[in-house]
Tab-separated table of C-alpha atoms in Angstrom:
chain	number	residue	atom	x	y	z
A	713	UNK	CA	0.000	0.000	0.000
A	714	UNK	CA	1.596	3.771	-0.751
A	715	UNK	CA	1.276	6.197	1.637
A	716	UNK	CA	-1.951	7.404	3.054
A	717	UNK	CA	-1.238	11.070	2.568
A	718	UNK	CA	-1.645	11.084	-1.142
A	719	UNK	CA	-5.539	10.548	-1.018
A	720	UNK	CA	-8.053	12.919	0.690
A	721	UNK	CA	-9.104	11.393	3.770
A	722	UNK	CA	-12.399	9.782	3.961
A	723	UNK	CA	-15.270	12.278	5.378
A	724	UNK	CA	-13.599	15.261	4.951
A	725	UNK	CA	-15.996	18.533	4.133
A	726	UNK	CA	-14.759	20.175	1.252
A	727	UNK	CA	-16.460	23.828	2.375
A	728	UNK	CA	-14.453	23.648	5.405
A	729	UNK	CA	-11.382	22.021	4.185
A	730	UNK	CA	-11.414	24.898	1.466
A	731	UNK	CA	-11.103	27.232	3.245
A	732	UNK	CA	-8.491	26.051	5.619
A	733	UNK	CA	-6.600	25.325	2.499
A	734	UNK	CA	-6.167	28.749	1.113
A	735	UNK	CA	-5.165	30.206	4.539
A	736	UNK	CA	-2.553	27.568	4.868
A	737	UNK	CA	-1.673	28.162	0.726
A	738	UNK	CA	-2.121	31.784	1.393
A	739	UNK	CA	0.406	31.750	4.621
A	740	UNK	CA	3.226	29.435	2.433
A	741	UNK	CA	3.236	31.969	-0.443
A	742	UNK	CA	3.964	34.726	1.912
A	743	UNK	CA	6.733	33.620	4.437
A	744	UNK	CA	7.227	29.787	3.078
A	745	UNK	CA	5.250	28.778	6.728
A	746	UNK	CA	3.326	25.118	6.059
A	747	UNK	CA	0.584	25.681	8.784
A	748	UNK	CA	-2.852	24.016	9.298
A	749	UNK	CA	-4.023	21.101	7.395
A	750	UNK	CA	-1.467	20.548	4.607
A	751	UNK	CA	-0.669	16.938	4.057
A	752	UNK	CA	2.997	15.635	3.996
A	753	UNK	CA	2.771	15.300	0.526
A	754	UNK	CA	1.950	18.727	-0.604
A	755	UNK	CA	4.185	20.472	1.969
A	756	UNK	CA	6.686	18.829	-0.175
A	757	UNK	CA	5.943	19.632	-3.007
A	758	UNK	CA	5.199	23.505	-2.202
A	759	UNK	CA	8.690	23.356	-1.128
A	760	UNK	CA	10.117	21.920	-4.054
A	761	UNK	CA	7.751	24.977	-6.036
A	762	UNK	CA	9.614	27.546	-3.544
A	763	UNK	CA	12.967	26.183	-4.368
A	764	UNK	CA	12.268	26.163	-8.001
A	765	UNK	CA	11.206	29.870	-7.631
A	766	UNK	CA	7.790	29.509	-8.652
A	767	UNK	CA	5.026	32.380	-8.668
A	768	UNK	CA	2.045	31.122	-7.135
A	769	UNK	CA	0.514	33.172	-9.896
A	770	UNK	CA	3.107	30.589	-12.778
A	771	UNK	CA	0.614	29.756	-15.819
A	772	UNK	CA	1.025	26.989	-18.392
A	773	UNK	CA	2.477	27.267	-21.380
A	774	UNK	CA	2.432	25.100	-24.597
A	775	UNK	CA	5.291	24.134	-25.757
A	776	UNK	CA	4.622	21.178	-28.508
A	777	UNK	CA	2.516	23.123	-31.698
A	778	UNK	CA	-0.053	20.439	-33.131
A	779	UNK	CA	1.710	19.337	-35.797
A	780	UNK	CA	4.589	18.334	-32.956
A	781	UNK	CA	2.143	17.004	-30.584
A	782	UNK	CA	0.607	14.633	-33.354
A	783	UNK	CA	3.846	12.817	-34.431
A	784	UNK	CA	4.875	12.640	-30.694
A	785	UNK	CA	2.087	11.405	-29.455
A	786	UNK	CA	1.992	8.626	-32.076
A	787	UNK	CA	5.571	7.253	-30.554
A	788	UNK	CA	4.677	7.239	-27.384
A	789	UNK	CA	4.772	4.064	-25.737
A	790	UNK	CA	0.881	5.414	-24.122
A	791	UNK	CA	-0.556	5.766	-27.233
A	792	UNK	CA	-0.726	2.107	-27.114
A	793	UNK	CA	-3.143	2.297	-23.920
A	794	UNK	CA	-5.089	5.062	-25.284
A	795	UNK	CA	-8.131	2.770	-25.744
A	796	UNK	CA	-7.913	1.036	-22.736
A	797	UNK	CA	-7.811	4.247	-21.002
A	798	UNK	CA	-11.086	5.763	-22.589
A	799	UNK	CA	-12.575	2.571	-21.619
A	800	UNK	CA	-12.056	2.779	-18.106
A	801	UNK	CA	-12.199	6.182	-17.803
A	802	UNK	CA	-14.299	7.889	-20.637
A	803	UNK	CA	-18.021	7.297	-19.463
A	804	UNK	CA	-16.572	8.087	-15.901
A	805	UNK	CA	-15.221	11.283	-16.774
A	806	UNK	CA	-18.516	12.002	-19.253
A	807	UNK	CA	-20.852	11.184	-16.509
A	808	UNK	CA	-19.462	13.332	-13.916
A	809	UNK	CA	-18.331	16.305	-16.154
A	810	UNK	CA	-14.408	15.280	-15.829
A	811	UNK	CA	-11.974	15.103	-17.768
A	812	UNK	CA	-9.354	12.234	-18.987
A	813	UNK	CA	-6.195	13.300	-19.150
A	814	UNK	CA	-2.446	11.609	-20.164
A	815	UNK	CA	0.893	13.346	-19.491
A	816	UNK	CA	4.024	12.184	-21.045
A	817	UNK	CA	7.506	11.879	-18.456
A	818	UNK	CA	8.173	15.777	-18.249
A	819	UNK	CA	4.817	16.602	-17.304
A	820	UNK	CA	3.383	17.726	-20.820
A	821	UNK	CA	-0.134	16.893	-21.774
A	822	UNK	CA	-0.993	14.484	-24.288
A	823	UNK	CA	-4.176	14.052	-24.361
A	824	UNK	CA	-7.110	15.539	-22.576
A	825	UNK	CA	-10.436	14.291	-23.094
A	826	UNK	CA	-13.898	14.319	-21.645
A	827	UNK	CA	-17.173	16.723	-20.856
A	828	UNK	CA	-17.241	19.210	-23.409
A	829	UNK	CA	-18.407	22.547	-20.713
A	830	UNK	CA	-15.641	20.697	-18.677
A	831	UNK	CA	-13.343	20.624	-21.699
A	832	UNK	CA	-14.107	24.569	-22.510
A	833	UNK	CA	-13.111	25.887	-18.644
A	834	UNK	CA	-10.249	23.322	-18.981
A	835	UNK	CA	-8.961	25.438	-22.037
A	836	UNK	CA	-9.285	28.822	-20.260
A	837	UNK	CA	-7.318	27.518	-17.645
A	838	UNK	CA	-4.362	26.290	-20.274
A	839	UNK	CA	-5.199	22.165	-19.560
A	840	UNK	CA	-5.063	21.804	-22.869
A	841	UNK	CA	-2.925	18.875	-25.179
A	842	UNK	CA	0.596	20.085	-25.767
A	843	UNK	CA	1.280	22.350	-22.444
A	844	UNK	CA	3.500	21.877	-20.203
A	845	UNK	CA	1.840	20.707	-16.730
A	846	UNK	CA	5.611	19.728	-15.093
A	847	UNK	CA	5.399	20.295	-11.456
A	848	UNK	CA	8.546	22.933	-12.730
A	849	UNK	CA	6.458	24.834	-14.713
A	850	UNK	CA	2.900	24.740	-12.788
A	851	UNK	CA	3.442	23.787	-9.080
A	852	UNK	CA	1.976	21.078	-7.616
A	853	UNK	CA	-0.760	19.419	-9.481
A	854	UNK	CA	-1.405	15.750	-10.005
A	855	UNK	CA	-0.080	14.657	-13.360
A	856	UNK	CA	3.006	17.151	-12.802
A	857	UNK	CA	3.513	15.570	-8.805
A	858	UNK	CA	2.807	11.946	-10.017
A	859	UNK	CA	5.524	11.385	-12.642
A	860	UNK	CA	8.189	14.098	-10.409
A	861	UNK	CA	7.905	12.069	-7.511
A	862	UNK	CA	6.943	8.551	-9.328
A	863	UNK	CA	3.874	8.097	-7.460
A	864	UNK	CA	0.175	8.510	-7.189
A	865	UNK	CA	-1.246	11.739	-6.187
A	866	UNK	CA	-4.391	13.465	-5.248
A	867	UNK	CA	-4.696	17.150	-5.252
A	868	UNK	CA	-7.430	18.967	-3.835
A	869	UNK	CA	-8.294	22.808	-4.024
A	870	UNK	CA	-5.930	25.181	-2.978
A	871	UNK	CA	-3.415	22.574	-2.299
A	872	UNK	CA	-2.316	23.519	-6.073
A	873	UNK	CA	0.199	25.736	-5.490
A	874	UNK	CA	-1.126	28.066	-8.643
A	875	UNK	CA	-4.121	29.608	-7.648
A	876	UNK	CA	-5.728	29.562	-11.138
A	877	UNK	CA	-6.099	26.131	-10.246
A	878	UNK	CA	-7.800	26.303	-7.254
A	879	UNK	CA	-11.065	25.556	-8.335
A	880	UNK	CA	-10.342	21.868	-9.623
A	881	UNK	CA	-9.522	19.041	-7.839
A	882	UNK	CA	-7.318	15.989	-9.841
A	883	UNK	CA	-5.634	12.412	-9.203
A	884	UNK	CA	-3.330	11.278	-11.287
A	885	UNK	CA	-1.064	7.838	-10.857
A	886	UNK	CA	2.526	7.171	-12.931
A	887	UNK	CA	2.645	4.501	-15.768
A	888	UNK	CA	5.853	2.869	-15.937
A	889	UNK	CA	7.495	0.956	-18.533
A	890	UNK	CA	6.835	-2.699	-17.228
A	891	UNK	CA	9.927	-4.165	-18.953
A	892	UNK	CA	12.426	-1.309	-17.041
A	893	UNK	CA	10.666	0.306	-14.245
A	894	UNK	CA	10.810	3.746	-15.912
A	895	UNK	CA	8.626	5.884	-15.722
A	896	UNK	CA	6.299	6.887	-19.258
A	897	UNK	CA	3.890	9.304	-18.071
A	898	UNK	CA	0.624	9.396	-15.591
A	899	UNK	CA	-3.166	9.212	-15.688
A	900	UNK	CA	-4.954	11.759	-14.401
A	901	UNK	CA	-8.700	12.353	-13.901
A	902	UNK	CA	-9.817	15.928	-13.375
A	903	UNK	CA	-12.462	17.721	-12.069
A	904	UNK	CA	-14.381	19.522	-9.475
A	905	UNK	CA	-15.263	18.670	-6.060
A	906	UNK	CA	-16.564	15.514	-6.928
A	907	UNK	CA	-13.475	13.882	-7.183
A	908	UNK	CA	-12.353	15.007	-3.373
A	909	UNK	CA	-12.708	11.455	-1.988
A	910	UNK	CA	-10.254	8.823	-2.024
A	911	UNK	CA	-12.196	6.383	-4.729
A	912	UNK	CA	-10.706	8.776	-6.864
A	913	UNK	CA	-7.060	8.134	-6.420
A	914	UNK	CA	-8.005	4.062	-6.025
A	915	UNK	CA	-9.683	4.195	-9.188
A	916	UNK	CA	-6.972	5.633	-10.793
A	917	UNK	CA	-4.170	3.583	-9.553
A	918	UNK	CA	-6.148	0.704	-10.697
A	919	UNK	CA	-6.604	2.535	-14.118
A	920	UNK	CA	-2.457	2.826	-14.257
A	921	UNK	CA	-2.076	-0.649	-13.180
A	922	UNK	CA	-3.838	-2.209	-15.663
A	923	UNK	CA	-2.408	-0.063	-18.632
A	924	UNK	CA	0.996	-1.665	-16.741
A	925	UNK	CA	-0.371	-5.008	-17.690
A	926	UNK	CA	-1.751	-4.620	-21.343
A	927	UNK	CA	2.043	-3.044	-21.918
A	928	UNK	CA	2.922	-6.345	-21.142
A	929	UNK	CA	1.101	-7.868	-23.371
A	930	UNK	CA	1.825	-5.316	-25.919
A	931	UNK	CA	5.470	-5.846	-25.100
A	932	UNK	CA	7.821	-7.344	-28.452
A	933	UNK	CA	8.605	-11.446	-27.922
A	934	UNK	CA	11.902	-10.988	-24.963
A	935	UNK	CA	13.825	-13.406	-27.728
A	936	UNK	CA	13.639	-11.350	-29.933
A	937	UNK	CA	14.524	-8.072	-28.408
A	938	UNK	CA	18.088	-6.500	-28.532
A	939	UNK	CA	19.351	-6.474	-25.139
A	940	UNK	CA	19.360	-2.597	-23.587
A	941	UNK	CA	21.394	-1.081	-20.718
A	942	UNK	CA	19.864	1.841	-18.768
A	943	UNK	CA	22.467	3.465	-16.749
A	944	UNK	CA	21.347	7.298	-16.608
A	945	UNK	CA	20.691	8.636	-13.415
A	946	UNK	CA	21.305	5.558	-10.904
A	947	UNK	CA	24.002	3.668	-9.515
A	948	UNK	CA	22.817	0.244	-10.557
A	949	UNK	CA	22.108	-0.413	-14.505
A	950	UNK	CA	19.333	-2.638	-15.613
A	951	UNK	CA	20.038	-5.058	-18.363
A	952	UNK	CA	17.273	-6.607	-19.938
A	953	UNK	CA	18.677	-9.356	-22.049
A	954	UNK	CA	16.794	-12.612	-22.756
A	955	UNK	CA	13.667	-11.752	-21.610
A	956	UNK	CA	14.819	-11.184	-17.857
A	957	UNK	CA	15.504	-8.439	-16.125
A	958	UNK	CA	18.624	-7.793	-14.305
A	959	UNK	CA	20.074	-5.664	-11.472
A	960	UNK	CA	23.899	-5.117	-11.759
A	961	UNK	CA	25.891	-4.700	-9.508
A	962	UNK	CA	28.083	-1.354	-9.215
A	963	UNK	CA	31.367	-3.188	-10.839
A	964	UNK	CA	29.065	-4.862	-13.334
A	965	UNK	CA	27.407	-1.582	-13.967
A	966	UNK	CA	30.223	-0.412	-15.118
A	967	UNK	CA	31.944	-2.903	-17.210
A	968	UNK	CA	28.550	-3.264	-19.121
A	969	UNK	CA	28.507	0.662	-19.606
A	970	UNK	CA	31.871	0.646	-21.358
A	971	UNK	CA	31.108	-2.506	-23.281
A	972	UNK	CA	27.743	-0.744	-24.773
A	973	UNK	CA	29.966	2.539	-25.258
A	974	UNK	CA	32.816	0.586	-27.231
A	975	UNK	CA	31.025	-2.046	-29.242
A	976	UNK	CA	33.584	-2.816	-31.216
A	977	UNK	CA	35.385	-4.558	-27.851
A	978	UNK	CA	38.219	-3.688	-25.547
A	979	UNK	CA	41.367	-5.889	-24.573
A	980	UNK	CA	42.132	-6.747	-21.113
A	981	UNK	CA	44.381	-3.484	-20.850
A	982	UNK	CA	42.089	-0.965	-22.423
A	983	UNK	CA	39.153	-2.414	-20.353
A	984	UNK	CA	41.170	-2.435	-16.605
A	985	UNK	CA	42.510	1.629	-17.367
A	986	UNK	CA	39.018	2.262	-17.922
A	987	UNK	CA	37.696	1.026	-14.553
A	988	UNK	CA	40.387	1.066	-12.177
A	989	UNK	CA	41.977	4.356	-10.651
A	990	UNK	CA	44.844	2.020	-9.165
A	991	UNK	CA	46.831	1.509	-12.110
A	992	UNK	CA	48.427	-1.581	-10.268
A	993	UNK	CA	45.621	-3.408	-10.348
A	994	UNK	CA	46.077	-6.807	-10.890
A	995	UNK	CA	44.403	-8.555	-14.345
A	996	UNK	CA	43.561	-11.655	-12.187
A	997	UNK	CA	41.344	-9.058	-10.532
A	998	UNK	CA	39.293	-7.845	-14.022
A	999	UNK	CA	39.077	-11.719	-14.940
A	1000	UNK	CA	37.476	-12.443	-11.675
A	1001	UNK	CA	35.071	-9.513	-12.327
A	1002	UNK	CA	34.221	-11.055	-15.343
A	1003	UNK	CA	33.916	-14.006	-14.034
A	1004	UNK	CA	31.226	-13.484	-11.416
A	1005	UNK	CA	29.553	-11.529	-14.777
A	1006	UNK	CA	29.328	-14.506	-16.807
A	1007	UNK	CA	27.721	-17.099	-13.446
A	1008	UNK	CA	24.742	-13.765	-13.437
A	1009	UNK	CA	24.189	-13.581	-17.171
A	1010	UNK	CA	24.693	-17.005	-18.665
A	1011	UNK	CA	25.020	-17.043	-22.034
A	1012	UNK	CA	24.194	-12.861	-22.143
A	1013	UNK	CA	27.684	-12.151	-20.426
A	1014	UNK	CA	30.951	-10.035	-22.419
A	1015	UNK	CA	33.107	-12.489	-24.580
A	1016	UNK	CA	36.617	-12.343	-24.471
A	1017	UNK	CA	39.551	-11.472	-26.829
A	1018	UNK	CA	38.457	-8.545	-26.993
A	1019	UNK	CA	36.032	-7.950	-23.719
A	1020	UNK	CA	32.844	-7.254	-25.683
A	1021	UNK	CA	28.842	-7.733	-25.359
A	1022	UNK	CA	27.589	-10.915	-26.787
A	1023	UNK	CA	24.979	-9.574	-28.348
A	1024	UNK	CA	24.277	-5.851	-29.494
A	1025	UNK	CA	23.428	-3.627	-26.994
A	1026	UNK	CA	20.996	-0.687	-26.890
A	1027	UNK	CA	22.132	1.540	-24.029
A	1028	UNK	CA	20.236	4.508	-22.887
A	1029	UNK	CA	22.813	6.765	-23.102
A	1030	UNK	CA	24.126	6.438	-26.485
A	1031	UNK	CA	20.136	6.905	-27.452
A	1032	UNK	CA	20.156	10.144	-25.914
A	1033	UNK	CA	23.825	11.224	-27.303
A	1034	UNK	CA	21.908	10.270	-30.712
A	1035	UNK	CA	19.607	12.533	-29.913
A	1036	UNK	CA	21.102	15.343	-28.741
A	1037	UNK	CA	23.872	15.032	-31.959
A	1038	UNK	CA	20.587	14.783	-33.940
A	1039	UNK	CA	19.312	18.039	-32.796
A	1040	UNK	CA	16.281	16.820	-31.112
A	1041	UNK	CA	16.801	18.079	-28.062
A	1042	UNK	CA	13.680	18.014	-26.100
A	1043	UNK	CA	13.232	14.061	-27.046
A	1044	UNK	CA	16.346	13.461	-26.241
A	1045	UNK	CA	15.678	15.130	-22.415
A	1046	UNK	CA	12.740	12.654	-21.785
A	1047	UNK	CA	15.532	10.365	-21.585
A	1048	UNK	CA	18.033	12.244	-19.011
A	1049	UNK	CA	16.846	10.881	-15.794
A	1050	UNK	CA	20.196	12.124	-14.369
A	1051	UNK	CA	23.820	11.496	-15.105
A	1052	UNK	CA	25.838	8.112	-16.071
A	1053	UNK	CA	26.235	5.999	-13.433
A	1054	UNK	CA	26.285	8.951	-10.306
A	1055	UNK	CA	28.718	7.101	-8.141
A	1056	UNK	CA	31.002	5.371	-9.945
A	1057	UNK	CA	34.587	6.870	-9.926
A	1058	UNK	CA	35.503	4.393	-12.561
A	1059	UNK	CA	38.098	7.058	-14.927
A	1060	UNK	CA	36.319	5.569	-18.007
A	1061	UNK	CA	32.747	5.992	-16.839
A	1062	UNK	CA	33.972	9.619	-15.437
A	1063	UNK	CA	34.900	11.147	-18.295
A	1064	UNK	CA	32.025	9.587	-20.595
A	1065	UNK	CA	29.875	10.460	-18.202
A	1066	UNK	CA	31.032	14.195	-18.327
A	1067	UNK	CA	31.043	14.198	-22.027
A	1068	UNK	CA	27.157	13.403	-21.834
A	1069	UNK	CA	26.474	16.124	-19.531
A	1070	UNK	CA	28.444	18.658	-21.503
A	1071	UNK	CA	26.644	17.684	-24.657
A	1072	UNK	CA	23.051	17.732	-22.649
A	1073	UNK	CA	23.796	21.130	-21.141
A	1074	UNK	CA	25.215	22.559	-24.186
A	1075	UNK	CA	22.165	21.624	-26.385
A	1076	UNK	CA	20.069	22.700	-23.804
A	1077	UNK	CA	21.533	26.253	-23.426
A	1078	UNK	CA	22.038	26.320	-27.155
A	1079	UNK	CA	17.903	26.035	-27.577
A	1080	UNK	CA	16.963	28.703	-25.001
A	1081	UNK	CA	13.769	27.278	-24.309
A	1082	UNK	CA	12.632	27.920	-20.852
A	1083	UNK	CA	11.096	24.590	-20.171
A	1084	UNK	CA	14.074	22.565	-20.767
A	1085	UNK	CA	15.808	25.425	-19.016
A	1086	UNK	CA	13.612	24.872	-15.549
A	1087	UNK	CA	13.791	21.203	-15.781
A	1088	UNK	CA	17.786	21.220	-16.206
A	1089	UNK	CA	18.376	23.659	-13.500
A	1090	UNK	CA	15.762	22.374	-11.471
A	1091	UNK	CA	17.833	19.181	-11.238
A	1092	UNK	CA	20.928	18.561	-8.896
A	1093	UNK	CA	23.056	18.611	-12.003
A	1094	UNK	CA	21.874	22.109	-13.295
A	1095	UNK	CA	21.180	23.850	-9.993
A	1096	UNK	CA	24.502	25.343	-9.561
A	1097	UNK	CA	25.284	26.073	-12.682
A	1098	UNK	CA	25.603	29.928	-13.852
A	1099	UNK	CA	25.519	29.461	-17.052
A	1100	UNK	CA	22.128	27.510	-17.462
A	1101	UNK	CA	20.336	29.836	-14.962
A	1102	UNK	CA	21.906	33.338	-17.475
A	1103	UNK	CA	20.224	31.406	-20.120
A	1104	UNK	CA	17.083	30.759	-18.301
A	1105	UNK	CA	16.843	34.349	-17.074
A	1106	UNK	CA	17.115	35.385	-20.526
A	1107	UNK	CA	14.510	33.001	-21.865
A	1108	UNK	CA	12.311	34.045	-19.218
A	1109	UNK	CA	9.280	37.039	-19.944
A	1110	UNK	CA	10.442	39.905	-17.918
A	1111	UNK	CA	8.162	38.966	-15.297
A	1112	UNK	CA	9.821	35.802	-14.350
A	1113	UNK	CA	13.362	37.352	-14.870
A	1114	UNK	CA	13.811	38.681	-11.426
A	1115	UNK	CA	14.486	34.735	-9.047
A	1116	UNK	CA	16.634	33.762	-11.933
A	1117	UNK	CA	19.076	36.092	-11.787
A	1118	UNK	CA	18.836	36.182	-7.697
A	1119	UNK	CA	20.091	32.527	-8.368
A	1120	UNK	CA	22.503	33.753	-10.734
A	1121	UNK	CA	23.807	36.555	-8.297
A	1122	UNK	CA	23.931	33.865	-5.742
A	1123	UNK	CA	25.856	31.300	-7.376
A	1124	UNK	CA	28.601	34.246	-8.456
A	1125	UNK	CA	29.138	35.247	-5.027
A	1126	UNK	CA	29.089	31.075	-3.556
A	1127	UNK	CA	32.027	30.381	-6.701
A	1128	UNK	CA	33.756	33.719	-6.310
A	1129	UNK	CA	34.778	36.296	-8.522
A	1130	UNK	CA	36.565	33.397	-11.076
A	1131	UNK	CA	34.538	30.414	-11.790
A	1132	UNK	CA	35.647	27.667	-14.324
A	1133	UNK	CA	36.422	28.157	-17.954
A	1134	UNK	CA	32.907	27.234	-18.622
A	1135	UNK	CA	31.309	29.069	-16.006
A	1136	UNK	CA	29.816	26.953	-13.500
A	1137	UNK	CA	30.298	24.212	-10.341
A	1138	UNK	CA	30.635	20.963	-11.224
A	1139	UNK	CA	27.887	18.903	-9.859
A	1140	UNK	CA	27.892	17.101	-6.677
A	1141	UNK	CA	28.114	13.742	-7.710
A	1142	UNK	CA	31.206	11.837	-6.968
A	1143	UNK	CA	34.606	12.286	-8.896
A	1144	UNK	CA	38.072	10.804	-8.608
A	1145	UNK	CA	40.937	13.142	-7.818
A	1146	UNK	CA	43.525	14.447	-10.526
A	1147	UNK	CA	46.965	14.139	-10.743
């Protein structure tokens, strides 16, 4: 069971519970004081708003043009569970003047469906398909809190942190791929006051699980699959290779990084200067690596002579690098959960893993658009980063300007009057010491 504190709880009265809302939203917005009623939940996420200097005035924008939207949203992996969804939720959302709506990863809307008077004050309010709803760009609301915090969410009221949205009340639950664990998008049914109960946030959870289950069905045969490696933005990779899924360890993470990154193969040599800061380390000490690789993947594990993948490999990294070389930069962000392998100190993995970043942060700055802007420097590896937040500010309507460059101001004063040749802090994450 998730936690209690995403639903409503049972009985409440909305009249009252209204009101005691927008005192407590009205108190946050003015001295950053959670007071009153406010569940754990959404005292998080109005702090994550404050940190992200959000107005509680912020307003959607739309940032994929129709044409856009309709070739995007025929890739997505939820187009797929469309049908299902309008099954399951359609006549609901009809009957009780609601709306359907589908969010991809970042928060932007996909599809939104359902009562058409619902459907016109929906518009006004900028719930429309192809704006951004990211809890980065809007505060907290469900579809944007559901796929930043991977979990099901219902919002009520003033617990938005816009006030715009005030009058509607939403639950929304994350989709995730079923073969990898990642997270696709979220479900979200939208409304007024007749969705404050917790039925709501049951029935959609149930509504996410079972588009989980016709993905697997939907899934291609595992056999014949290429095997893929995803390695952004946590310590452990997942391999799925012969219809399994598999947890490596830290080493193994590693070796099967540089494998993916160098499919031609690397010798013995090549392969122990990439992973090992102690130059003196042993080969016996690789091979027995290797070893303990081949008794967890069977007939999947790295050949030898050179050290390559036995089968091709279809990392998530090199997609993104694709991507990113290919121009297509805001695709190619849906796929930067974070950086390669955080933790590892491995000098191969380092300096790959820094010549992603680079080429993320580069494209991203090169773009100026203020929604890839937000999410990079909303993320521990853009949020002390000068550079990215100039660009922001400058992307920004004047309005917005003034926190970015506060954060700019503050970030030249933390680094001093010299920062790095390219302007910014590295990020926190773990590196090996230079010689």
């Amino acid at each position: 069971m998730g936690d209690p504190s995403v639903a409503l709880p049972g009985g409440a009265d909305p009249a009252a519970r209204t009101r005691e809302l927008r005192r407590a939203h009205a108190a946050f917005t003015r001295d950053g004081r959670v007071e009153g009623p406010v569940r754990a939940v959404i005292a998080r996420s109005w702090r994550r708003c404050a940190r992200a200097r959000l107005s509680p005035e912020c307003a959607p924008r739309v940032d994929l043009a129709e044409a856009e939207l309709r070739a995007y949203r025929e890739e997505h992996p939820l187009a797929r569970v469309m049908p299902l969804f309008r099954d399951l939720v359609g006549a609901f959302a009809a009957h009780g003047a609601h709306l359907l709506a589908v969010c991809d990863a970042r928060g932007s809307l996909l599809w939104v469906e359902g009562e058409p008077g619902t459907l016109r004050r929906a518009e006004g309010l900028g719930f429309v398909p192809g704006a951004r709803w990211a809890e980065t760009e809007m505060g907290t609301n469900a579809p944007g809190t559901a796929v930043a915090t991977g979990r099901p969410v219902q919002v009520f009221g003033a617990e938005h942190f816009s006030r715009r949205v005030h009058p509607w009340t939403c639950a929304a639950a994350p989709v995730r791929d079923p073969r990898t664990g990642r997270v696709l998008g979220a479900v979200d049914i939208t409304g007024g006051d007749g969705l404050a109960h917790p039925q709501s946030l049951a029935f959609v959870q149930a509504v996410a699980r079972a588009a989980e289950d016709r993905l697997t069905l939907l899934a291609p045969d595992p056999p014949t699959a290429r095997d893929t490696l995803a390695a952004l933005g946590q310590d452990e990779a997942l391999l799925v290779t012969a219809g399994r899924t598999v947890r490596l360890g830290r080493r193994h993470s590693e070796i099967m990084a540089l494998l993916a990154h160098h499919p031609e193969g690397l010798s013995g040599e090549e392969l122990a200067i990439a992973l090992y800061e102690d130059e003196s380390v042993s080969p016996v000490t690789l091979r027995a690596e290797i070893s303990r690789l081949r008794a967890l993947l069977g007939p999947s594990a790295p050949l030898s002579r050179p050290y390559r993948t036995a089968a091709p490999l279809d990392a998530d990294f090199t997609a993104l690098t694709r991507q990113l070389a290919a121009g297509a930069v805001s695709a190619a962000l849906h796929r930067y959960p974070g950086p390669l392998l955080p933790a590892s100190t491995a000098p191969g993995i380092v300096r790959l893993r820094r010549r992603i970043e680079d080429q993320a942060r580069a494209a991203v700055i090169a773009r100026a658009d203020a929604g890839l802007l937000t999410d990079w420097v909303c993320g521990p590896w853009g949020a002390d980063d000068p550079e990215a937040w100039r660009a922001l500010a400058a992307a920004l309507p004047p309005e917005r300007r003034p926190a970015a460059l506060a954060r700019v101001r503050a970030l030249d004063r933390e680094l001093g009057a010299r920062p790095d040749a390219r302007g910014r802090r590295r990020a926190t994450y773990p590196q090996p010491a230079r010689s």
